[in-house]
Amino acid sequence: MATTGVVAALAAALCWALSSSLWRRLPTSLSAAQLNLVKNLIAVGLQLPALLLGGWLVSPVALMLLLASGVVGIALGDSLYFAALRRLGTRRTLTLEAGGPALSLLGGALFLAEWPRWPQGLGVALICLSVALVARQPSPSGGPDVVPLPPGGQRLGLLLALAALVCGSVGALLSRAALRDSDLPPLQSATLRLAAAAIVMLPLLRRLPPPGMRPRTLRLRWPLVLLATLLGTSAGIVLQQTALQHLPAGLAVALLATAPVLALPLAGLEGDRPGLSGLLAAVLALAGVSLVVGLGWRG
């Protein structure tokens, strides 16, 4: 069962790395929250049959935890993430998520009694260090990852990314609390989270620009939106739920946090050159993953 969680977490990280690069290239006049609403509605529409199939039971407590997880982690967290993504670029926004494993590790220990052994704590630290190395690389000159910002824009981007990190970690802990003693299929738990996020964000529909005000590249834009949603929202969240169902929260989030390292092969598409520090980051991440996966957890 643990192997299933490990594979799911790493696959989710890859999906998020790919979808983040796609979202970064998306030409749109929508705000970060509106874009989040659109992709959530698309994902719910694609996954809704999973809720209508029936044959599954979820306790009221687990249901409330999953719905709260969707509101905090997806509705709020993803909106903050998109806002940070536009200001900081793909890798740097993902890299600030490096604090996620440590935060989730602490939260899992304090609230879920999931205590790691010291080698796994070292593994989490190595993963955090690997993504921090990616963050310290200089911005590519003239590449699409460079965003002209007004004074204070960089600071705002950092604050948005850190807020997204906290929301994501809280969402993961709530999901783990709901799923660790549940047999609810990951597809259905993911759909519940997405539905909760979409419902609380529905008022934003009134603020969507009218058809005449939208960019004329609509036909070229929607395939990109659909692909990014399928990768990052549908597949990514289902895989995340699978990982959280089979692994302790700190372990799952540590593996999910490898997305910036998995994004390194995509750096050239954004005019970026990771160089030797990127190679070192990959080695550290591999060592960290090996330590995290290799030993059991107490809890």
Tab-separated table of C-alpha atoms in Angstrom:
chain	number	residue	atom	x	y	z
A	1	MET	CA	0.000	0.000	0.000
A	2	ALA	CA	2.882	2.374	0.800
A	3	THR	CA	4.334	1.796	-2.667
A	4	THR	CA	1.041	2.929	-4.175
A	5	GLY	CA	1.221	6.151	-2.170
A	6	VAL	CA	4.841	6.830	-3.139
A	7	VAL	CA	4.202	6.324	-6.859
A	8	ALA	CA	1.047	8.445	-6.667
A	9	ALA	CA	2.842	11.303	-4.886
A	10	LEU	CA	5.704	11.427	-7.385
A	11	ALA	CA	3.273	11.186	-10.311
A	12	ALA	CA	1.231	14.068	-8.837
A	13	ALA	CA	4.402	16.154	-8.492
A	14	LEU	CA	5.172	15.543	-12.162
A	15	CYS	CA	1.623	16.491	-13.162
A	16	TRP	CA	1.866	19.730	-11.180
A	17	ALA	CA	5.239	20.599	-12.682
A	18	LEU	CA	3.849	20.145	-16.199
A	19	SER	CA	0.585	21.970	-15.511
A	20	SER	CA	2.369	24.884	-13.807
A	21	SER	CA	4.417	25.447	-16.934
A	22	LEU	CA	1.224	25.368	-19.022
A	23	TRP	CA	-0.635	27.804	-16.743
A	24	ARG	CA	2.358	30.122	-16.916
A	25	ARG	CA	2.033	30.319	-20.718
A	26	LEU	CA	-1.731	30.825	-20.728
A	27	PRO	CA	-2.831	34.148	-22.283
A	28	THR	CA	-5.840	35.290	-20.282
A	29	SER	CA	-7.546	38.385	-18.933
A	30	LEU	CA	-8.953	36.464	-15.962
A	31	SER	CA	-7.792	37.170	-12.430
A	32	ALA	CA	-6.028	34.442	-10.454
A	33	ALA	CA	-9.239	33.606	-8.532
A	34	GLN	CA	-11.346	33.568	-11.712
A	35	LEU	CA	-8.881	31.266	-13.438
A	36	ASN	CA	-8.969	28.993	-10.390
A	37	LEU	CA	-12.786	28.910	-10.554
A	38	VAL	CA	-12.775	28.072	-14.265
A	39	LYS	CA	-10.375	25.151	-13.915
A	40	ASN	CA	-12.257	23.849	-10.846
A	41	LEU	CA	-15.578	23.929	-12.692
A	42	ILE	CA	-14.034	22.107	-15.664
A	43	ALA	CA	-12.523	19.460	-13.378
A	44	VAL	CA	-15.782	18.964	-11.453
A	45	GLY	CA	-17.659	18.572	-14.739
A	46	LEU	CA	-15.177	15.935	-15.877
A	47	GLN	CA	-15.259	14.064	-12.565
A	48	LEU	CA	-18.922	14.464	-11.619
A	49	PRO	CA	-19.864	10.943	-12.791
A	50	ALA	CA	-17.622	9.639	-9.987
A	51	LEU	CA	-20.003	11.151	-7.420
A	52	LEU	CA	-23.078	9.790	-9.200
A	53	LEU	CA	-21.879	6.194	-9.372
A	54	GLY	CA	-22.837	5.528	-5.739
A	55	GLY	CA	-21.734	2.480	-3.827
A	56	TRP	CA	-19.560	4.391	-1.386
A	57	LEU	CA	-20.030	5.648	2.129
A	58	VAL	CA	-18.269	8.468	3.949
A	59	SER	CA	-18.773	9.479	7.567
A	60	PRO	CA	-20.109	12.983	8.293
A	61	VAL	CA	-16.826	13.933	9.985
A	62	ALA	CA	-14.720	12.768	7.031
A	63	LEU	CA	-17.078	14.555	4.641
A	64	MET	CA	-16.739	17.843	6.529
A	65	LEU	CA	-12.957	17.488	6.654
A	66	LEU	CA	-12.791	16.893	2.896
A	67	LEU	CA	-15.057	19.850	2.146
A	68	ALA	CA	-13.002	22.105	4.417
A	69	SER	CA	-9.856	20.817	2.746
A	70	GLY	CA	-11.252	21.808	-0.645
A	71	VAL	CA	-12.159	25.314	0.501
A	72	VAL	CA	-8.823	26.000	2.208
A	73	GLY	CA	-6.442	24.066	-0.018
A	74	ILE	CA	-8.037	24.555	-3.449
A	75	ALA	CA	-10.343	27.590	-3.414
A	76	LEU	CA	-8.042	29.776	-1.333
A	77	GLY	CA	-4.675	28.057	-1.757
A	78	ASP	CA	-4.779	27.679	-5.540
A	79	SER	CA	-6.016	31.258	-6.028
A	80	LEU	CA	-3.059	32.532	-4.014
A	81	TYR	CA	-0.782	30.173	-5.943
A	82	PHE	CA	-1.922	31.487	-9.335
A	83	ALA	CA	-1.443	35.069	-8.155
A	84	ALA	CA	2.094	34.235	-7.013
A	85	LEU	CA	2.810	32.314	-10.220
A	86	ARG	CA	2.184	35.416	-12.322
A	87	ARG	CA	4.587	37.466	-10.227
A	88	LEU	CA	7.406	35.015	-9.517
A	89	GLY	CA	7.414	32.506	-12.398
A	90	THR	CA	7.014	28.745	-12.465
A	91	ARG	CA	10.051	27.375	-10.644
A	92	ARG	CA	10.304	30.082	-7.993
A	93	THR	CA	6.655	29.793	-7.047
A	94	LEU	CA	6.957	26.015	-6.852
A	95	THR	CA	10.191	26.370	-4.893
A	96	LEU	CA	8.618	28.408	-2.116
A	97	GLU	CA	6.502	25.320	-1.583
A	98	ALA	CA	9.730	23.826	-0.187
A	99	GLY	CA	8.507	24.721	3.271
A	100	GLY	CA	5.475	22.499	2.777
A	101	PRO	CA	7.115	19.235	3.892
A	102	ALA	CA	8.464	20.766	7.102
A	103	LEU	CA	5.145	22.444	7.889
A	104	SER	CA	3.151	19.289	7.148
A	105	LEU	CA	5.667	17.172	9.063
A	106	LEU	CA	5.152	19.356	12.134
A	107	GLY	CA	1.378	19.438	11.678
A	108	GLY	CA	1.176	15.680	11.177
A	109	ALA	CA	3.206	15.073	14.334
A	110	LEU	CA	1.230	17.517	16.472
A	111	PHE	CA	-2.305	16.866	15.235
A	112	LEU	CA	-2.230	13.360	13.717
A	113	ALA	CA	0.454	11.710	15.903
A	114	GLU	CA	2.448	10.715	12.800
A	115	TRP	CA	6.043	10.863	14.003
A	116	PRO	CA	8.898	10.277	11.554
A	117	ARG	CA	12.150	8.534	12.388
A	118	TRP	CA	15.244	10.725	12.221
A	119	PRO	CA	16.481	9.458	8.804
A	120	GLN	CA	13.158	10.464	7.305
A	121	GLY	CA	13.403	13.879	8.918
A	122	LEU	CA	16.794	14.165	7.236
A	123	GLY	CA	15.206	13.118	3.951
A	124	VAL	CA	12.579	15.851	4.243
A	125	ALA	CA	15.368	18.371	4.949
A	126	LEU	CA	17.254	17.244	1.831
A	127	ILE	CA	14.136	17.682	-0.303
A	128	CYS	CA	13.641	21.185	1.105
A	129	LEU	CA	17.302	21.987	0.386
A	130	SER	CA	17.039	20.676	-3.160
A	131	VAL	CA	14.135	22.920	-4.070
A	132	ALA	CA	15.763	25.856	-2.262
A	133	LEU	CA	18.767	25.422	-4.558
A	134	VAL	CA	16.463	25.742	-7.540
A	135	ALA	CA	15.092	28.977	-6.089
A	136	ARG	CA	18.526	30.579	-5.703
A	137	GLN	CA	19.372	30.307	-9.382
A	138	PRO	CA	19.461	33.671	-11.170
A	139	SER	CA	16.509	34.649	-13.316
A	140	PRO	CA	17.012	34.067	-17.062
A	141	SER	CA	17.508	37.326	-18.948
A	142	GLY	CA	14.635	37.940	-21.309
A	143	GLY	CA	13.008	34.573	-20.746
A	144	PRO	CA	9.265	34.207	-20.246
A	145	ASP	CA	9.828	33.447	-16.578
A	146	VAL	CA	10.840	37.060	-16.017
A	147	VAL	CA	7.879	39.233	-15.069
A	148	PRO	CA	8.171	43.059	-14.981
A	149	LEU	CA	6.967	44.048	-11.531
A	150	PRO	CA	6.142	47.394	-9.947
A	151	PRO	CA	7.968	48.351	-6.738
A	152	GLY	CA	6.899	45.914	-4.043
A	153	GLY	CA	5.600	43.418	-6.590
A	154	GLN	CA	8.286	40.854	-5.767
A	155	ARG	CA	7.502	41.135	-2.062
A	156	LEU	CA	3.787	40.719	-2.754
A	157	GLY	CA	4.532	37.632	-4.851
A	158	LEU	CA	6.532	36.122	-1.985
A	159	LEU	CA	3.738	36.813	0.504
A	160	LEU	CA	1.167	35.274	-1.834
A	161	ALA	CA	3.331	32.176	-2.332
A	162	LEU	CA	3.853	31.754	1.421
A	163	ALA	CA	0.117	32.127	2.064
A	164	ALA	CA	-0.549	29.514	-0.632
A	165	LEU	CA	1.972	27.238	1.103
A	166	VAL	CA	0.143	27.471	4.435
A	167	CYS	CA	-3.252	26.861	2.811
A	168	GLY	CA	-1.902	23.888	0.874
A	169	SER	CA	-0.385	22.328	3.989
A	170	VAL	CA	-3.583	22.797	6.014
A	171	GLY	CA	-5.601	21.329	3.134
A	172	ALA	CA	-3.300	18.295	2.996
A	173	LEU	CA	-3.577	17.708	6.756
A	174	LEU	CA	-7.375	17.931	6.618
A	175	SER	CA	-7.450	15.451	3.724
A	176	ARG	CA	-5.125	13.066	5.533
A	177	ALA	CA	-7.279	13.228	8.667
A	178	ALA	CA	-10.332	12.345	6.571
A	179	LEU	CA	-8.740	9.588	4.501
A	180	ARG	CA	-6.380	7.631	6.714
A	181	ASP	CA	-9.182	5.498	8.171
A	182	SER	CA	-11.457	5.662	5.134
A	183	ASP	CA	-12.009	3.477	2.084
A	184	LEU	CA	-13.379	6.374	0.026
A	185	PRO	CA	-11.936	6.117	-3.506
A	186	PRO	CA	-9.413	8.908	-4.313
A	187	LEU	CA	-11.362	10.013	-7.406
A	188	GLN	CA	-14.477	10.621	-5.330
A	189	SER	CA	-12.637	12.341	-2.486
A	190	ALA	CA	-10.880	14.585	-5.014
A	191	THR	CA	-14.216	15.447	-6.636
A	192	LEU	CA	-15.714	16.345	-3.247
A	193	ARG	CA	-12.817	18.716	-2.577
A	194	LEU	CA	-13.100	20.321	-6.011
A	195	ALA	CA	-16.879	20.663	-5.710
A	196	ALA	CA	-16.541	22.432	-2.350
A	197	ALA	CA	-13.962	24.804	-3.824
A	198	ALA	CA	-16.105	25.541	-6.881
A	199	ILE	CA	-19.253	26.196	-4.831
A	200	VAL	CA	-17.663	28.784	-2.541
A	201	MET	CA	-16.142	30.523	-5.573
A	202	LEU	CA	-19.335	30.652	-7.663
A	203	PRO	CA	-19.952	34.374	-6.901
A	204	LEU	CA	-16.885	35.104	-9.033
A	205	LEU	CA	-18.883	34.066	-12.120
A	206	ARG	CA	-20.551	37.488	-12.069
A	207	ARG	CA	-17.156	39.125	-12.497
A	208	LEU	CA	-16.079	37.147	-15.546
A	209	PRO	CA	-15.530	39.458	-18.534
A	210	PRO	CA	-18.315	39.427	-21.168
A	211	PRO	CA	-17.604	37.513	-24.399
A	212	GLY	CA	-16.824	40.688	-26.335
A	213	MET	CA	-14.132	41.651	-23.841
A	214	ARG	CA	-12.270	38.321	-23.843
A	215	PRO	CA	-9.070	37.754	-25.834
A	216	ARG	CA	-9.576	36.685	-29.433
A	217	THR	CA	-7.235	33.736	-28.952
A	218	LEU	CA	-10.081	31.810	-27.276
A	219	ARG	CA	-9.850	28.809	-29.608
A	220	LEU	CA	-6.113	28.524	-29.030
A	221	ARG	CA	-6.499	29.091	-25.305
A	222	TRP	CA	-9.075	26.457	-24.370
A	223	PRO	CA	-7.027	23.409	-25.394
A	224	LEU	CA	-4.274	24.739	-23.124
A	225	VAL	CA	-6.748	25.292	-20.277
A	226	LEU	CA	-8.194	21.797	-20.723
A	227	LEU	CA	-4.779	20.111	-20.810
A	228	ALA	CA	-3.514	22.030	-17.766
A	229	THR	CA	-6.728	21.216	-15.883
A	230	LEU	CA	-6.575	17.521	-16.736
A	231	LEU	CA	-2.934	17.321	-15.616
A	232	GLY	CA	-2.832	19.558	-12.572
A	233	THR	CA	-6.384	19.576	-11.244
A	234	SER	CA	-7.961	16.262	-12.214
A	235	ALA	CA	-5.009	13.860	-12.340
A	236	GLY	CA	-2.860	15.814	-9.872
A	237	ILE	CA	-5.472	16.024	-7.115
A	238	VAL	CA	-6.662	12.433	-7.564
A	239	LEU	CA	-3.045	11.272	-7.260
A	240	GLN	CA	-2.545	13.568	-4.264
A	241	GLN	CA	-5.578	12.023	-2.551
A	242	THR	CA	-4.194	8.562	-3.295
A	243	ALA	CA	-0.884	9.507	-1.664
A	244	LEU	CA	-2.591	11.038	1.379
A	245	GLN	CA	-4.733	7.936	1.802
A	246	HIS	CA	-1.754	5.562	1.885
A	247	LEU	CA	1.013	7.683	3.422
A	248	PRO	CA	1.415	9.918	6.490
A	249	ALA	CA	0.851	13.587	5.691
A	250	GLY	CA	4.479	14.660	6.149
A	251	LEU	CA	5.799	11.875	3.921
A	252	ALA	CA	3.207	12.495	1.209
A	253	VAL	CA	3.772	16.259	1.143
A	254	ALA	CA	7.546	15.766	1.047
A	255	LEU	CA	7.215	13.645	-2.083
A	256	LEU	CA	4.671	16.032	-3.596
A	257	ALA	CA	7.131	18.878	-3.007
A	258	THR	CA	9.574	17.429	-5.537
A	259	ALA	CA	7.631	19.215	-8.300
A	260	PRO	CA	10.273	22.000	-8.678
A	261	VAL	CA	13.013	19.424	-9.210
A	262	LEU	CA	10.864	17.522	-11.685
A	263	ALA	CA	10.319	20.867	-13.451
A	264	LEU	CA	14.048	21.256	-14.138
A	265	PRO	CA	13.897	19.470	-17.531
A	266	LEU	CA	11.279	22.060	-18.557
A	267	ALA	CA	13.491	25.005	-17.594
A	268	GLY	CA	14.976	25.333	-21.076
A	269	LEU	CA	11.502	25.995	-22.494
A	270	GLU	CA	11.337	29.099	-20.306
A	271	GLY	CA	14.785	30.370	-21.258
A	272	ASP	CA	16.260	29.013	-18.027
A	273	ARG	CA	19.534	27.119	-17.560
A	274	PRO	CA	19.639	25.224	-14.244
A	275	GLY	CA	23.335	24.296	-14.630
A	276	LEU	CA	25.336	22.486	-11.954
A	277	SER	CA	23.121	23.704	-9.115
A	278	GLY	CA	20.154	22.104	-10.868
A	279	LEU	CA	22.050	18.822	-11.081
A	280	LEU	CA	22.969	19.060	-7.399
A	281	ALA	CA	19.332	19.790	-6.553
A	282	ALA	CA	18.258	16.671	-8.430
A	283	VAL	CA	20.819	14.543	-6.567
A	284	LEU	CA	19.750	15.938	-3.189
A	285	ALA	CA	16.099	15.367	-4.028
A	286	LEU	CA	16.814	11.779	-5.029
A	287	ALA	CA	18.684	11.185	-1.766
A	288	GLY	CA	15.867	12.802	0.199
A	289	VAL	CA	13.196	10.726	-1.501
A	290	SER	CA	15.227	7.572	-0.844
A	291	LEU	CA	15.425	8.350	2.886
A	292	VAL	CA	11.759	9.308	3.134
A	293	VAL	CA	10.577	6.190	1.320
A	294	GLY	CA	13.033	3.720	2.773
A	295	LEU	CA	11.925	3.577	6.390
A	296	GLY	CA	8.675	3.135	8.300
A	297	TRP	CA	6.799	5.744	10.245
A	298	ARG	CA	5.552	5.664	13.794
A	299	GLY	CA	1.957	6.654	14.360
